[in-house]
Amino acid sequence: MIAYKFLTAGAAAPFTGRPWPLPGPRAPGAWIVAPQGDLARYGVHACRVEDLSYWPDEELWLVELGGTILHQPCQLVAARGRLLQRIAAWNVDSAREYAVACAWRARDVAVEALGRGGLVAEEAALRACMDLVSLQATATTLAGDGPRDATRGLVAYVAGAAMRARQGRYPEASLQCAHLGAALAGGEAGAEHERAWQARWLAHRLELREIAARSGVGTLSL
Amino acid sequence: MSGAIANELTCKELVELITDYFEDRLPTDENRRFELHVCTCTGCRVYLAQMRALVRAAGRLAEKDLPAAVRENLLRTFRDWKRGAAEP
């Protein structure tokens, strides 16, 4: 099965720090084999497209998984895995774009909610923002005016997402968006909805369908 | 960072769980929540890296590696602390 894996710089596993064997020009990397025991715990972890937004890191790789593969919440876990190729489209620039996209997504979701709630002035103020500086400033002001209620709570997430996007902190900008979704929907489903939007954004921006097709190792259902 | 997602780990919880994480004592689901949090929190990611470095460095230290002055200073501090704790 073909899947994805986020790694830290130098193709290192994000939690153990162990480097993955790199692929050669025409050959995949060597297999990493999970130790005997609890596969869910000690297996090779990887992502479906819909899991990508939960595990962002510096490098994104196309991986092949083999043996038993468990489909778990937010991740796949396999008995073995190997690197096929690095997805070069995921880099500092696209990560920054992702953070910015999350901030504007937060704005759009909040604007819709404000409109539904009849908060016309607040909706217009957020809608008028043309850059992240004004978005952060406006959302901060709106969130801070008067007592904190559910609506102001939503706007605070917009301010948070804009601030983190300006700093290039894409994991946290995307998390602010997920929090906004959860606050709006009153639970996990709202966060998952936003995570799904983020995964679609990543798949589209990084051309994951095309990369999987070009890799010649199988097709990928997005 | 914490917010509206009910089962999300908070930074405070992460600090409380970090020893169990290092010692591989967290249940699998809790382990995943821990790592999910680290992935989306720069502060906790740095904290985890610092703790890892600390554990690695401390693991290499033996009692004899401690300079005499540092050893004496530590012992004095512990003695004072014990004396203070014993007072009513």
Coordinates of C-alpha atoms in Angstrom, one line a residue:
Chain A
M1 CA 0.0 0.0 0.0
I2 CA 1.2 3.5 -0.8
A3 CA 0.9 6.1 1.9
Y4 CA 2.7 9.2 3.2
K5 CA 5.0 9.9 6.1
F6 CA 6.1 13.2 7.6
L7 CA 9.6 13.2 8.9
T8 CA 11.9 15.8 10.5
A9 CA 14.9 17.2 8.6
G10 CA 17.3 14.6 7.3
A11 CA 14.5 12.0 7.0
A12 CA 14.5 11.3 10.7
A13 CA 11.5 9.8 12.5
P14 CA 9.9 12.7 14.4
F15 CA 9.6 11.0 17.8
T16 CA 12.6 8.6 18.0
G17 CA 15.0 10.7 15.9
R18 CA 16.1 7.6 14.0
P19 CA 16.9 8.2 10.4
W20 CA 15.1 6.3 7.7
P21 CA 17.1 4.5 5.0
L22 CA 17.0 6.8 1.9
P23 CA 15.9 5.6 -1.5
G24 CA 18.4 5.5 -4.3
P25 CA 17.9 7.0 -7.8
R26 CA 16.1 3.9 -9.0
A27 CA 15.4 1.8 -5.9
P28 CA 13.3 2.4 -2.7
G29 CA 14.9 2.7 0.7
A30 CA 15.5 -0.4 2.8
W31 CA 12.5 -1.7 4.7
I32 CA 12.0 -0.7 8.2
V33 CA 10.5 -3.7 10.0
A34 CA 8.4 -3.3 13.2
P35 CA 9.6 -5.3 16.2
Q36 CA 7.5 -8.2 17.4
G37 CA 4.7 -7.3 19.7
D38 CA 1.9 -4.8 19.8
L39 CA 1.8 -3.6 16.1
A40 CA -0.5 -0.7 16.9
R41 CA 2.1 0.6 19.3
Y42 CA 5.4 -0.3 17.7
G43 CA 4.5 -0.6 14.0
V44 CA 5.5 1.7 11.2
H45 CA 3.2 4.7 11.3
A46 CA 2.1 6.5 8.2
C47 CA -0.7 8.7 6.8
R48 CA -3.6 8.4 4.5
V49 CA -4.3 11.7 2.7
E50 CA -7.0 12.5 5.3
D51 CA -4.5 12.0 8.1
L52 CA -1.9 14.5 6.8
S53 CA -3.1 17.6 8.6
Y54 CA -2.7 15.9 12.0
W55 CA 1.0 15.1 11.7
P56 CA 2.8 18.0 9.9
D57 CA 6.5 18.1 9.9
E58 CA 9.5 19.3 7.8
E59 CA 9.7 16.6 5.2
L60 CA 6.9 14.7 3.4
W61 CA 7.7 11.3 1.9
L62 CA 5.8 8.8 -0.2
V63 CA 6.1 5.4 1.5
E64 CA 5.3 1.8 0.7
L65 CA 3.7 -0.2 3.5
G66 CA 3.8 -4.0 3.7
G67 CA 2.6 -6.9 5.8
T68 CA -0.3 -6.3 8.2
I69 CA -1.7 -2.8 8.0
L70 CA -4.0 -1.4 10.6
H71 CA -6.3 1.5 9.8
Q72 CA -6.5 3.5 12.9
P73 CA -7.9 6.9 13.8
C74 CA -5.6 9.6 12.3
Q75 CA -3.0 7.1 11.0
L76 CA -2.0 3.8 9.4
V77 CA 0.2 1.3 11.2
A78 CA 2.1 -1.4 9.3
A79 CA 4.4 -4.3 9.9
R80 CA 7.0 -2.7 7.6
G81 CA 7.6 0.4 5.5
R82 CA 10.1 1.9 3.2
L83 CA 10.7 5.3 1.6
L84 CA 9.9 5.7 -2.1
Q85 CA 10.5 9.4 -2.7
R86 CA 10.5 12.7 -1.1
I87 CA 7.6 15.0 -2.0
A88 CA 9.6 18.1 -2.9
A89 CA 6.5 20.3 -3.2
W90 CA 6.2 20.2 0.6
N91 CA 8.9 22.8 1.6
V92 CA 9.3 26.0 3.5
D93 CA 7.3 28.0 0.9
S94 CA 4.4 25.6 0.6
A95 CA 4.3 25.2 4.4
R96 CA 4.0 29.0 4.8
E97 CA 1.3 29.0 2.1
Y98 CA -0.5 26.3 4.1
A99 CA -0.4 28.4 7.3
V100 CA -1.8 31.4 5.4
A101 CA -4.5 29.3 3.8
C102 CA -5.5 28.1 7.2
A103 CA -5.8 31.6 8.6
W104 CA -8.0 32.7 5.7
R105 CA -10.1 29.6 6.0
A106 CA -10.6 30.5 9.7
R107 CA -11.7 34.0 8.6
D108 CA -14.2 32.6 6.1
V109 CA -15.7 30.1 8.5
A110 CA -16.0 32.8 11.2
V111 CA -17.5 35.3 8.7
E112 CA -20.2 32.7 7.8
A113 CA -21.0 32.1 11.4
L114 CA -21.2 35.8 12.3
G115 CA -23.5 36.3 9.3
R116 CA -25.8 33.5 10.5
G117 CA -25.8 35.1 13.9
G118 CA -26.8 38.5 12.6
L119 CA -23.5 40.1 13.7
V120 CA -23.4 42.2 10.6
A121 CA -20.8 44.8 11.7
E122 CA -18.3 42.1 12.9
E123 CA -18.9 40.1 9.8
A124 CA -18.2 43.1 7.6
A125 CA -15.0 44.1 9.6
L126 CA -13.5 40.6 9.1
R127 CA -14.6 40.4 5.5
A128 CA -12.8 43.7 4.8
C129 CA -9.4 42.4 5.9
M130 CA -7.0 42.1 2.9
D131 CA -3.9 40.9 4.6
L132 CA -2.8 38.9 7.7
V133 CA -1.8 42.0 9.7
S134 CA -5.2 43.6 9.4
L135 CA -6.9 40.2 9.9
Q136 CA -5.0 39.6 13.2
A137 CA -5.6 43.2 14.4
T138 CA -9.3 43.2 13.5
A139 CA -10.0 39.8 15.0
T140 CA -8.0 40.6 18.1
T141 CA -10.1 43.8 18.6
L142 CA -13.4 42.1 17.9
A143 CA -12.5 39.2 20.2
G144 CA -11.5 41.5 23.0
D145 CA -14.5 43.9 22.8
G146 CA -17.0 43.2 25.6
P147 CA -17.6 40.0 27.5
R148 CA -16.4 36.8 25.9
D149 CA -19.3 34.9 24.4
A150 CA -19.3 32.0 21.8
T151 CA -19.0 34.4 18.9
R152 CA -16.1 36.3 20.3
G153 CA -14.5 32.9 21.1
L154 CA -14.7 32.1 17.4
V155 CA -13.1 35.3 16.4
A156 CA -10.3 34.7 18.9
Y157 CA -9.4 31.6 16.9
V158 CA -9.2 33.7 13.8
A159 CA -6.8 36.1 15.5
G160 CA -4.7 33.1 16.7
A161 CA -4.6 31.6 13.2
A162 CA -3.6 34.9 11.6
M163 CA -0.8 35.4 14.2
R164 CA 0.6 31.9 13.7
A165 CA 0.4 32.2 10.0
R166 CA 2.4 35.4 10.1
Q167 CA 5.0 33.6 12.1
G168 CA 5.0 30.6 9.6
R169 CA 3.8 28.3 12.4
Y170 CA 1.7 26.0 10.1
P171 CA 1.0 23.3 12.7
E172 CA -0.5 25.7 15.1
A173 CA -2.3 27.8 12.4
S174 CA -4.0 24.6 11.3
L175 CA -4.8 23.7 14.9
Q176 CA -6.5 27.1 15.5
C177 CA -8.7 26.3 12.5
A178 CA -9.6 22.9 13.9
H179 CA -10.4 24.5 17.3
L180 CA -12.6 27.0 15.6
G181 CA -14.4 24.2 13.8
A182 CA -14.9 22.3 17.1
A183 CA -16.2 25.4 18.8
L184 CA -18.6 26.1 16.0
A185 CA -20.0 22.6 15.8
G186 CA -19.9 22.0 19.6
G187 CA -17.5 19.0 19.3
E188 CA -15.0 16.8 17.6
A189 CA -16.9 16.6 14.3
G190 CA -16.2 20.3 13.6
A191 CA -12.5 19.8 14.1
E192 CA -12.5 16.8 11.9
H193 CA -14.3 18.8 9.2
E194 CA -11.6 21.4 9.3
R195 CA -8.8 18.7 9.3
A196 CA -10.5 17.2 6.2
W197 CA -10.5 20.6 4.5
Q198 CA -6.8 21.0 5.3
A199 CA -6.0 17.5 4.0
R200 CA -7.7 18.4 0.7
W201 CA -5.8 21.6 0.5
L202 CA -2.5 19.8 1.0
A203 CA -3.4 17.1 -1.6
H204 CA -4.3 19.7 -4.1
R205 CA -1.4 22.0 -3.5
L206 CA 1.2 19.2 -3.4
E207 CA -0.4 17.4 -6.4
L208 CA -0.4 14.1 -4.4
R209 CA -2.7 12.3 -6.9
E210 CA -0.3 13.1 -9.7
I211 CA 2.8 12.2 -7.7
A212 CA 1.3 8.8 -6.8
A213 CA 0.4 8.1 -10.4
R214 CA 3.9 9.1 -11.6
S215 CA 5.6 7.0 -9.0
G216 CA 4.5 3.9 -10.9
V217 CA 4.1 1.9 -7.8
G218 CA 0.3 2.0 -7.7
T219 CA -2.6 4.3 -7.6
L220 CA -3.9 6.2 -4.7
S221 CA -7.5 6.9 -3.9
L222 CA -7.9 10.4 -2.7
Chain B
M1 CA -2.1 25.3 23.5
S2 CA -5.5 24.0 24.3
G3 CA -9.0 24.8 23.0
A4 CA -12.3 23.4 22.0
I5 CA -11.3 19.9 21.1
A6 CA -12.5 17.7 23.9
N7 CA -10.1 14.8 23.9
E8 CA -7.0 16.9 22.9
L9 CA -4.1 16.8 25.3
T10 CA -3.2 20.1 26.9
C11 CA 0.3 21.3 27.4
K12 CA 0.0 20.9 31.1
E13 CA -1.1 17.3 30.7
L14 CA 1.8 16.7 28.4
V15 CA 4.2 17.9 31.1
E16 CA 2.6 15.5 33.6
L17 CA 2.8 12.6 31.2
I18 CA 6.3 13.0 29.8
T19 CA 8.0 10.6 32.2
D20 CA 5.5 7.9 31.4
Y21 CA 6.0 8.6 27.7
F22 CA 9.8 8.2 28.0
E23 CA 9.4 5.0 29.9
D24 CA 6.9 3.7 27.4
R25 CA 4.2 3.3 30.0
L26 CA 1.4 5.2 28.3
P27 CA -1.5 3.2 26.9
T28 CA -1.5 3.2 23.1
D29 CA -4.3 5.7 22.7
E30 CA -2.8 8.0 25.2
N31 CA 0.6 7.7 23.4
R32 CA -1.1 8.8 20.2
R33 CA -2.7 11.8 21.9
F34 CA 0.6 12.7 23.3
E35 CA 2.3 12.6 19.9
L36 CA -0.6 14.4 18.1
H37 CA -0.2 17.2 20.6
V38 CA 3.6 17.4 20.0
C39 CA 3.0 17.7 16.3
T40 CA 0.9 20.8 16.6
C41 CA 2.5 22.6 19.5
T42 CA 5.9 24.2 19.0
G43 CA 6.4 24.8 22.7
C44 CA 5.9 21.2 23.6
R45 CA 8.0 20.0 20.7
V46 CA 10.9 22.1 22.1
Y47 CA 10.2 20.9 25.6
L48 CA 10.2 17.2 24.5
A49 CA 13.5 17.8 22.7
Q50 CA 15.0 19.5 25.7
M51 CA 13.9 16.7 28.0
R52 CA 15.3 14.1 25.6
A53 CA 18.6 15.9 25.6
L54 CA 18.5 16.2 29.4
V55 CA 17.8 12.4 29.8
R56 CA 20.7 11.6 27.4
A57 CA 23.1 13.9 29.2
A58 CA 22.1 12.8 32.7
G59 CA 22.4 9.2 31.7
R60 CA 26.0 9.6 30.9
L61 CA 26.8 11.2 34.3
A62 CA 28.4 9.2 37.1
E63 CA 28.8 10.4 40.7
K64 CA 32.6 10.7 40.2
D65 CA 32.0 13.1 37.3
L66 CA 30.7 15.7 39.6
P67 CA 33.3 18.4 40.6
A68 CA 33.9 18.5 44.3
A69 CA 32.6 22.0 44.7
V70 CA 29.3 21.2 42.9
R71 CA 28.9 18.0 45.0
E72 CA 29.4 20.0 48.2
N73 CA 27.0 22.7 47.1
L74 CA 24.3 20.1 46.2
L75 CA 24.7 18.3 49.5
R76 CA 24.5 21.6 51.4
T77 CA 21.4 22.5 49.5
F78 CA 19.7 19.2 50.3
R79 CA 20.7 19.4 53.9
D80 CA 19.2 22.9 54.2
W81 CA 16.1 21.8 52.4
K82 CA 15.6 18.8 54.7
R83 CA 16.3 21.0 57.8
G84 CA 13.7 23.5 56.6
A85 CA 11.1 20.9 55.8
A86 CA 11.5 19.4 59.3
E87 CA 10.8 22.7 61.0
P88 CA 7.2 23.2 62.2

